[in-house]
Amino acid sequence: MERVAIVTGAASGIGAATAAALAAEGARVVVADIDRERGPRVAEEVGGTFHWVDVADDAQVTRLIGDTAQAMGRLDVLVSGAFATSFGSIESLGLAEWSRTLDVTLTPLFTALRAAIPVMRVRGGGAVVNVASISGLAGDRGLAAYNAAKAAVVNLTRTAALELGRAAIRVNAVCPGLIETPALERAFSRLPERQGAARAAVPVGRFGRADEVASAICFLASDDASYVTGTTLVVDGGLTAGTGIPDLVPGA
């Protein structure tokens, strides 16, 4: 039987690539996003359905899960990828910006997970993949809210895996690094002079592609990962493998 998958934040970037990859593997995909222009286009491209949702509204997120289960009779895979970013030092960051980042990046993930649990439980299990970030594993100057939200995603993933293992609901996270997406383009538009240095810092010498992250997500959502839960899969071209200390051995 075809799997049913929901992908939030699926109108562009990693979310769109994940929707396409899951569809290519035979899943019926619900493309969930606030973007009424690109979302339906992605859904049409992958042969899925579009569900408009503002993930900052808990009721809408809950309804997304319920409507999908009612219309398709099941939910096998939940990929939570919607996020928001705010820029600014801790001293300059306003409470509204802080709250907005968490309201879009963290809370909807919890709400979707909570709503999906009974739906997956009655079907005998399922797979949840939360899109975190390497910014949830270490700090970044000027990204306090985003760092905090993504770090919470990582630890919520672990807690969920502990609680839901006996229900055969696997919960994992991916931590992308610098991936060529509209979000990365917007970030570098603020500081274009840093793009070259950022690329050079990646050991493989390039930024990642959205489809490379999507492949990792599909693995975690698949039966090939049937004994994998509570893990965080880093997809960053080796960026976090080092200490960040400049090379001390010439030519190494």
mmCIF file of C-alpha atoms in Angstrom:
data_model
loop_
_atom_site.group_PDB
_atom_site.id
_atom_site.type_symbol
_atom_site.label_atom_id
_atom_site.label_comp_id
_atom_site.label_asym_id
_atom_site.label_seq_id
_atom_site.Cartn_x
_atom_site.Cartn_y
_atom_site.Cartn_z
ATOM 1 C CA MET A 1 0.000 0.000 0.000
ATOM 2 C CA GLU A 2 1.210 3.494 -0.815
ATOM 3 C CA ARG A 3 2.576 5.472 2.083
ATOM 4 C CA VAL A 4 1.042 8.824 2.930
ATOM 5 C CA ALA A 5 3.451 11.623 3.798
ATOM 6 C CA ILE A 6 3.029 15.202 4.973
ATOM 7 C CA VAL A 7 5.845 17.685 4.362
ATOM 8 C CA THR A 8 5.562 21.111 5.949
ATOM 9 C CA GLY A 9 7.520 23.989 4.468
ATOM 10 C CA ALA A 10 7.284 22.123 1.173
ATOM 11 C CA ALA A 11 6.891 25.012 -1.266
ATOM 12 C CA SER A 12 10.627 25.504 -1.798
ATOM 13 C CA GLY A 13 14.119 24.420 -0.844
ATOM 14 C CA ILE A 14 14.609 21.266 1.194
ATOM 15 C CA GLY A 15 10.867 20.821 1.691
ATOM 16 C CA ALA A 16 10.121 20.846 -2.042
ATOM 17 C CA ALA A 17 13.017 18.473 -2.738
ATOM 18 C CA THR A 18 11.765 16.133 -0.015
ATOM 19 C CA ALA A 19 8.236 16.139 -1.419
ATOM 20 C CA ALA A 20 9.644 15.230 -4.831
ATOM 21 C CA ALA A 21 11.874 12.477 -3.432
ATOM 22 C CA LEU A 22 9.094 10.891 -1.395
ATOM 23 C CA ALA A 23 6.758 11.010 -4.380
ATOM 24 C CA ALA A 24 9.432 9.380 -6.547
ATOM 25 C CA GLU A 25 9.479 6.524 -4.048
ATOM 26 C CA GLY A 26 5.732 6.052 -4.446
ATOM 27 C CA ALA A 27 4.353 8.030 -1.532
ATOM 28 C CA ARG A 28 1.213 10.127 -1.705
ATOM 29 C CA VAL A 29 2.494 13.504 -0.572
ATOM 30 C CA VAL A 30 0.674 16.378 1.071
ATOM 31 C CA VAL A 31 2.547 19.587 0.308
ATOM 32 C CA ALA A 32 1.835 21.862 3.281
ATOM 33 C CA ASP A 33 2.865 25.497 3.151
ATOM 34 C CA ILE A 34 1.688 29.074 3.524
ATOM 35 C CA ASP A 35 2.813 29.944 -0.011
ATOM 36 C CA ARG A 36 -0.297 29.822 -2.211
ATOM 37 C CA GLU A 37 1.732 30.357 -5.381
ATOM 38 C CA ARG A 38 4.613 27.911 -5.161
ATOM 39 C CA GLY A 39 2.917 25.317 -2.950
ATOM 40 C CA PRO A 40 0.273 24.223 -5.472
ATOM 41 C CA ARG A 41 2.925 24.196 -8.192
ATOM 42 C CA VAL A 42 5.118 21.808 -6.184
ATOM 43 C CA ALA A 43 2.100 19.613 -5.418
ATOM 44 C CA GLU A 44 1.258 19.398 -9.111
ATOM 45 C CA GLU A 45 4.855 18.588 -10.019
ATOM 46 C CA VAL A 46 5.044 15.697 -7.550
ATOM 47 C CA GLY A 47 1.521 14.428 -8.155
ATOM 48 C CA GLY A 48 0.479 15.287 -4.615
ATOM 49 C CA THR A 49 -2.041 17.560 -2.956
ATOM 50 C CA PHE A 50 -1.572 21.045 -1.581
ATOM 51 C CA HIS A 51 -2.774 22.021 1.887
ATOM 52 C CA TRP A 52 -2.510 25.671 2.797
ATOM 53 C CA VAL A 53 -1.385 26.102 6.380
ATOM 54 C CA ASP A 54 0.024 28.817 8.582
ATOM 55 C CA VAL A 55 2.126 26.698 10.913
ATOM 56 C CA ALA A 56 2.163 29.482 13.510
ATOM 57 C CA ASP A 57 -1.519 28.669 14.089
ATOM 58 C CA ASP A 58 -1.738 25.541 16.246
ATOM 59 C CA ALA A 59 -5.317 24.834 15.187
ATOM 60 C CA GLN A 60 -4.351 24.834 11.507
ATOM 61 C CA VAL A 61 -1.473 22.431 12.101
ATOM 62 C CA THR A 62 -3.730 20.063 14.018
ATOM 63 C CA ARG A 63 -6.326 20.296 11.252
ATOM 64 C CA LEU A 64 -3.658 19.490 8.651
ATOM 65 C CA ILE A 65 -2.964 16.168 10.347
ATOM 66 C CA GLY A 66 -6.628 15.366 10.881
ATOM 67 C CA ASP A 67 -7.711 16.307 7.363
ATOM 68 C CA THR A 68 -4.935 14.204 5.847
ATOM 69 C CA ALA A 69 -5.801 11.162 7.939
ATOM 70 C CA GLN A 70 -9.486 11.505 7.100
ATOM 71 C CA ALA A 71 -8.978 12.042 3.374
ATOM 72 C CA MET A 72 -6.286 9.414 2.846
ATOM 73 C CA GLY A 73 -7.072 6.969 5.610
ATOM 74 C CA ARG A 74 -3.602 6.956 7.130
ATOM 75 C CA LEU A 75 -0.409 8.867 7.849
ATOM 76 C CA ASP A 76 2.908 7.078 7.569
ATOM 77 C CA VAL A 77 5.483 9.862 7.326
ATOM 78 C CA LEU A 78 5.616 13.339 8.822
ATOM 79 C CA VAL A 79 8.418 15.683 7.777
ATOM 80 C CA SER A 80 8.416 18.978 9.676
ATOM 81 C CA GLY A 81 10.485 21.481 7.755
ATOM 82 C CA ALA A 82 8.861 24.895 8.127
ATOM 83 C CA PHE A 83 11.044 27.547 9.767
ATOM 84 C CA ALA A 84 11.649 31.243 10.214
ATOM 85 C CA THR A 85 14.873 33.117 10.842
ATOM 86 C CA SER A 86 15.548 36.382 12.621
ATOM 87 C CA PHE A 87 18.839 38.221 12.501
ATOM 88 C CA GLY A 88 20.390 40.356 15.220
ATOM 89 C CA SER A 89 22.473 40.202 18.361
ATOM 90 C CA ILE A 90 20.816 39.120 21.608
ATOM 91 C CA GLU A 91 20.963 42.719 22.728
ATOM 92 C CA SER A 92 19.187 44.019 19.639
ATOM 93 C CA LEU A 93 16.748 41.172 19.020
ATOM 94 C CA GLY A 94 13.176 42.142 19.818
ATOM 95 C CA LEU A 95 10.831 39.843 21.708
ATOM 96 C CA ALA A 96 8.439 39.794 18.745
ATOM 97 C CA GLU A 97 11.211 38.514 16.443
ATOM 98 C CA TRP A 98 12.255 35.937 19.021
ATOM 99 C CA SER A 99 8.693 34.715 19.436
ATOM 100 C CA ARG A 100 8.008 34.604 15.706
ATOM 101 C CA THR A 101 11.070 32.432 15.094
ATOM 102 C CA LEU A 102 10.033 29.915 17.747
ATOM 103 C CA ASP A 103 6.368 30.089 16.739
ATOM 104 C CA VAL A 104 7.239 28.991 13.199
ATOM 105 C CA THR A 105 10.336 26.842 13.746
ATOM 106 C CA LEU A 106 9.684 24.952 16.986
ATOM 107 C CA THR A 107 6.103 25.002 18.237
ATOM 108 C CA PRO A 108 4.472 23.722 15.007
ATOM 109 C CA LEU A 109 6.813 20.748 15.043
ATOM 110 C CA PHE A 110 5.546 19.854 18.527
ATOM 111 C CA THR A 111 1.930 20.441 17.531
ATOM 112 C CA ALA A 112 2.194 18.313 14.391
ATOM 113 C CA LEU A 113 3.945 15.524 16.267
ATOM 114 C CA ARG A 114 1.350 15.522 19.030
ATOM 115 C CA ALA A 115 -1.489 15.349 16.504
ATOM 116 C CA ALA A 116 0.215 12.648 14.426
ATOM 117 C CA ILE A 117 0.867 10.253 17.309
ATOM 118 C CA PRO A 118 -2.659 8.806 17.646
ATOM 119 C CA VAL A 119 -3.048 8.609 13.863
ATOM 120 C CA MET A 120 0.198 6.678 13.491
ATOM 121 C CA ARG A 121 -0.388 4.577 16.579
ATOM 122 C CA VAL A 122 -3.666 3.187 15.258
ATOM 123 C CA ARG A 123 -1.904 2.176 12.026
ATOM 124 C CA GLY A 124 0.845 0.367 13.933
ATOM 125 C CA GLY A 125 3.592 2.981 13.652
ATOM 126 C CA GLY A 126 5.161 5.577 11.412
ATOM 127 C CA ALA A 127 8.198 7.752 10.819
ATOM 128 C CA VAL A 128 8.751 11.363 11.796
ATOM 129 C CA VAL A 129 11.681 13.379 10.480
ATOM 130 C CA ASN A 130 12.299 16.817 11.921
ATOM 131 C CA VAL A 131 14.432 19.255 9.958
ATOM 132 C CA ALA A 132 16.851 20.803 12.445
ATOM 133 C CA SER A 133 20.147 22.441 11.456
ATOM 134 C CA ILE A 134 23.824 22.493 12.289
ATOM 135 C CA SER A 135 22.805 25.784 13.936
ATOM 136 C CA GLY A 136 21.076 23.594 16.497
ATOM 137 C CA LEU A 137 24.387 21.905 17.314
ATOM 138 C CA ALA A 138 26.493 25.035 17.814
ATOM 139 C CA GLY A 139 26.037 28.769 18.117
ATOM 140 C CA ASP A 140 26.093 31.471 15.444
ATOM 141 C CA ARG A 141 26.596 35.149 16.108
ATOM 142 C CA GLY A 142 23.401 37.012 15.301
ATOM 143 C CA LEU A 143 21.124 33.952 15.145
ATOM 144 C CA ALA A 144 20.139 33.507 18.787
ATOM 145 C CA ALA A 145 16.469 32.695 18.196
ATOM 146 C CA TYR A 146 17.171 30.337 15.313
ATOM 147 C CA ASN A 147 19.935 28.597 17.275
ATOM 148 C CA ALA A 148 17.660 28.136 20.261
ATOM 149 C CA ALA A 149 14.776 26.838 18.168
ATOM 150 C CA LYS A 150 16.847 24.345 16.191
ATOM 151 C CA ALA A 151 18.638 23.091 19.319
ATOM 152 C CA ALA A 152 15.223 22.464 20.841
ATOM 153 C CA VAL A 153 14.202 20.542 17.723
ATOM 154 C CA VAL A 154 17.163 18.216 18.222
ATOM 155 C CA ASN A 155 16.329 17.485 21.850
ATOM 156 C CA LEU A 156 12.577 17.217 21.284
ATOM 157 C CA THR A 157 13.387 14.609 18.645
ATOM 158 C CA ARG A 158 15.313 12.591 21.217
ATOM 159 C CA THR A 159 12.549 12.839 23.796
ATOM 160 C CA ALA A 160 9.910 11.804 21.270
ATOM 161 C CA ALA A 161 11.981 8.801 20.225
ATOM 162 C CA LEU A 162 12.189 7.656 23.847
ATOM 163 C CA GLU A 163 8.465 8.049 24.399
ATOM 164 C CA LEU A 164 7.258 6.546 21.123
ATOM 165 C CA GLY A 165 9.627 3.660 20.471
ATOM 166 C CA ARG A 166 7.241 1.012 21.818
ATOM 167 C CA ALA A 167 4.521 2.394 19.556
ATOM 168 C CA ALA A 168 6.763 1.729 16.528
ATOM 169 C CA ILE A 169 6.869 5.456 15.778
ATOM 170 C CA ARG A 170 10.423 6.390 14.882
ATOM 171 C CA VAL A 171 11.486 10.012 15.345
ATOM 172 C CA ASN A 172 14.718 11.344 13.871
ATOM 173 C CA ALA A 173 16.191 14.663 12.796
ATOM 174 C CA VAL A 174 18.418 15.909 10.009
ATOM 175 C CA CYS A 175 20.825 18.787 10.499
ATOM 176 C CA PRO A 176 21.594 20.400 7.149
ATOM 177 C CA GLY A 177 24.592 22.656 6.770
ATOM 178 C CA LEU A 178 24.966 25.314 4.089
ATOM 179 C CA ILE A 179 22.474 24.210 1.452
ATOM 180 C CA GLU A 180 21.711 26.016 -1.796
ATOM 181 C CA THR A 181 18.156 27.153 -1.091
ATOM 182 C CA PRO A 182 16.231 30.430 -1.292
ATOM 183 C CA ALA A 183 16.816 30.837 2.448
ATOM 184 C CA LEU A 184 20.595 30.683 2.030
ATOM 185 C CA GLU A 185 20.395 33.152 -0.842
ATOM 186 C CA ARG A 186 18.480 35.578 1.355
ATOM 187 C CA ALA A 187 21.021 35.187 4.144
ATOM 188 C CA PHE A 188 23.972 35.923 1.872
ATOM 189 C CA SER A 189 22.162 38.868 0.292
ATOM 190 C CA ARG A 190 22.738 40.580 3.638
ATOM 191 C CA LEU A 191 26.472 39.869 3.644
ATOM 192 C CA PRO A 192 27.500 38.862 0.104
ATOM 193 C CA GLU A 193 31.172 39.334 0.873
ATOM 194 C CA ARG A 194 31.086 36.333 3.214
ATOM 195 C CA GLN A 195 29.784 33.812 0.704
ATOM 196 C CA GLY A 196 33.193 32.845 -0.637
ATOM 197 C CA ALA A 197 34.664 32.293 2.810
ATOM 198 C CA ALA A 198 31.646 30.244 3.852
ATOM 199 C CA ARG A 199 32.002 27.981 0.828
ATOM 200 C CA ALA A 200 35.721 27.607 1.426
ATOM 201 C CA ALA A 201 35.056 26.518 5.005
ATOM 202 C CA VAL A 202 33.175 23.424 3.822
ATOM 203 C CA PRO A 203 35.652 20.526 3.548
ATOM 204 C CA VAL A 204 34.083 19.203 0.329
ATOM 205 C CA GLY A 205 34.502 22.666 -1.191
ATOM 206 C CA ARG A 206 30.898 23.463 -2.088
ATOM 207 C CA PHE A 207 27.461 24.121 -0.672
ATOM 208 C CA GLY A 208 25.045 21.238 -0.475
ATOM 209 C CA ARG A 209 22.003 20.648 -2.651
ATOM 210 C CA ALA A 210 18.463 20.365 -1.387
ATOM 211 C CA ASP A 211 18.082 16.938 -2.972
ATOM 212 C CA GLU A 212 21.045 15.664 -0.945
ATOM 213 C CA VAL A 213 19.244 16.550 2.266
ATOM 214 C CA ALA A 214 16.033 15.087 0.865
ATOM 215 C CA SER A 215 17.824 11.779 0.293
ATOM 216 C CA ALA A 216 18.830 11.680 3.955
ATOM 217 C CA ILE A 217 15.266 12.443 5.008
ATOM 218 C CA CYS A 218 13.902 9.704 2.761
ATOM 219 C CA PHE A 219 16.333 7.212 4.259
ATOM 220 C CA LEU A 220 15.229 8.057 7.794
ATOM 221 C CA ALA A 221 11.589 7.776 6.727
ATOM 222 C CA SER A 222 12.114 4.424 5.019
ATOM 223 C CA ASP A 223 12.093 0.833 6.227
ATOM 224 C CA ASP A 224 15.846 0.790 5.604
ATOM 225 C CA ALA A 225 16.073 2.843 8.817
ATOM 226 C CA SER A 226 13.753 0.563 10.784
ATOM 227 C CA TYR A 227 16.201 0.370 13.718
ATOM 228 C CA VAL A 228 17.106 4.063 13.661
ATOM 229 C CA THR A 229 15.329 6.402 16.049
ATOM 230 C CA GLY A 230 16.361 9.327 18.199
ATOM 231 C CA THR A 231 19.310 10.116 15.982
ATOM 232 C CA THR A 232 20.463 13.337 14.372
ATOM 233 C CA LEU A 233 21.866 12.910 10.874
ATOM 234 C CA VAL A 234 24.212 15.741 9.919
ATOM 235 C CA VAL A 235 24.287 16.624 6.210
ATOM 236 C CA ASP A 236 26.866 19.385 5.951
ATOM 237 C CA GLY A 237 29.769 18.346 3.733
ATOM 238 C CA GLY A 238 31.971 17.952 6.815
ATOM 239 C CA LEU A 239 31.520 21.533 8.020
ATOM 240 C CA THR A 240 31.039 20.525 11.662
ATOM 241 C CA ALA A 241 33.752 17.857 11.626
ATOM 242 C CA GLY A 242 36.453 20.287 12.712
ATOM 243 C CA THR A 243 36.960 22.518 15.711
ATOM 244 C CA GLY A 244 36.920 25.747 13.739
ATOM 245 C CA ILE A 245 40.497 26.495 14.762
ATOM 246 C CA PRO A 246 42.592 27.619 11.764
ATOM 247 C CA ASP A 247 44.914 24.999 10.270
ATOM 248 C CA LEU A 248 48.135 24.800 12.263
ATOM 249 C CA VAL A 249 49.998 22.500 9.899
ATOM 250 C CA PRO A 250 50.859 24.046 6.513
ATOM 251 C CA GLY A 251 49.628 21.944 3.618
ATOM 252 C CA ALA A 252 47.650 19.571 5.805
#
